[in-house]
Amino acid sequence: MEIHNTLEKEIVLQGDVNNLIQAVNNLISNAIHAQKQNGGGLIDVDIYKDTEYLQIAIKDRGKGVSPHVRVKLFKSMVTSKGTKGTGLGLYISNIVIKGKFEGHLWMKDREGGGTVFGIAIPLRLVDMR
């Protein structure tokens, strides 16, 4: 895993940091699972801000997310792991990020193959010191 932090200052968040860690761990665990099915590879974690959000992006080089799963991804309990998944991880992580940080989870295709899953937290809840 390689971490890329483009923020030059210390970050202080309002919210339950343990819940944030659980959501990040879930995204990393999913990325590891996706890459095992595609022969492995490096997982990138990018931490940056845009005009509205602090972003934490987990990038894998797996096979991607099928269109069938993509439309239900954060809305209902869906798994692509068969009997090894419960379908609760992304669903609950999204609810926790909404409830504890007023943010959301997002997903997009990774250029060159794979998927990027991210956590967006409104900058108004972020103190840059």
PDB file of N, CA, C and O in Angstrom, residues 13 16 42 55 61 70 86 97 101 105:
ATOM      1  N   LEU A  13     -10.606  16.606  12.735  1.00  0.00           N
ATOM      2  CA  LEU A  13     -11.976  16.378  12.285  1.00  0.00           C
ATOM      3  C   LEU A  13     -12.944  16.422  13.455  1.00  0.00           C
ATOM      4  O   LEU A  13     -12.618  15.991  14.560  1.00  0.00           O
ATOM      5  N   ASP A  16     -16.596  11.069  15.104  1.00  0.00           N
ATOM      6  CA  ASP A  16     -16.060   9.886  15.767  1.00  0.00           C
ATOM      7  C   ASP A  16     -14.968   9.258  14.905  1.00  0.00           C
ATOM      8  O   ASP A  16     -15.243   8.577  13.922  1.00  0.00           O
ATOM      9  N   LEU A  42      -0.442  -3.162  -6.122  1.00  0.00           N
ATOM     10  CA  LEU A  42      -0.329  -2.076  -5.156  1.00  0.00           C
ATOM     11  C   LEU A  42      -1.668  -1.366  -4.981  1.00  0.00           C
ATOM     12  O   LEU A  42      -2.370  -1.095  -5.957  1.00  0.00           O
ATOM     13  N   GLN A  55     -11.033  14.485   1.019  1.00  0.00           N
ATOM     14  CA  GLN A  55     -11.240  13.223   0.315  1.00  0.00           C
ATOM     15  C   GLN A  55     -10.210  12.193   0.750  1.00  0.00           C
ATOM     16  O   GLN A  55      -9.020  12.508   0.867  1.00  0.00           O
ATOM     17  N   ARG A  61      -6.509  -2.228  -8.171  1.00  0.00           N
ATOM     18  CA  ARG A  61      -6.315  -2.643  -9.557  1.00  0.00           C
ATOM     19  C   ARG A  61      -7.032  -3.969  -9.814  1.00  0.00           C
ATOM     20  O   ARG A  61      -6.535  -4.838 -10.496  1.00  0.00           O
ATOM     21  N   ARG A  70     -23.152  -1.926  -9.298  1.00  0.00           N
ATOM     22  CA  ARG A  70     -22.901  -0.481  -9.213  1.00  0.00           C
ATOM     23  C   ARG A  70     -24.173   0.315  -8.888  1.00  0.00           C
ATOM     24  O   ARG A  70     -24.128   1.240  -8.089  1.00  0.00           O
ATOM     25  N   THR A  86     -21.008 -10.164   3.294  1.00  0.00           N
ATOM     26  CA  THR A  86     -22.348 -10.000   3.869  1.00  0.00           C
ATOM     27  C   THR A  86     -23.153  -8.932   3.151  1.00  0.00           C
ATOM     28  O   THR A  86     -24.365  -8.879   3.287  1.00  0.00           O
ATOM     29  N   ILE A  97     -20.562   7.340   7.720  1.00  0.00           N
ATOM     30  CA  ILE A  97     -19.935   8.586   7.244  1.00  0.00           C
ATOM     31  C   ILE A  97     -20.988   9.687   7.123  1.00  0.00           C
ATOM     32  O   ILE A  97     -20.724  10.837   7.461  1.00  0.00           O
ATOM     33  N   PHE A 101     -20.213  12.224  10.084  1.00  0.00           N
ATOM     34  CA  PHE A 101     -19.378  13.258   9.461  1.00  0.00           C
ATOM     35  C   PHE A 101     -20.116  14.095   8.419  1.00  0.00           C
ATOM     36  O   PHE A 101     -19.487  14.920   7.747  1.00  0.00           O
ATOM     37  N   LEU A 105     -19.852   8.197   0.893  1.00  0.00           N
ATOM     38  CA  LEU A 105     -18.927   7.358   0.147  1.00  0.00           C
ATOM     39  C   LEU A 105     -19.218   7.526  -1.326  1.00  0.00           C
ATOM     40  O   LEU A 105     -20.337   7.852  -1.711  1.00  0.00           O
TER      41      LEU A 105
END
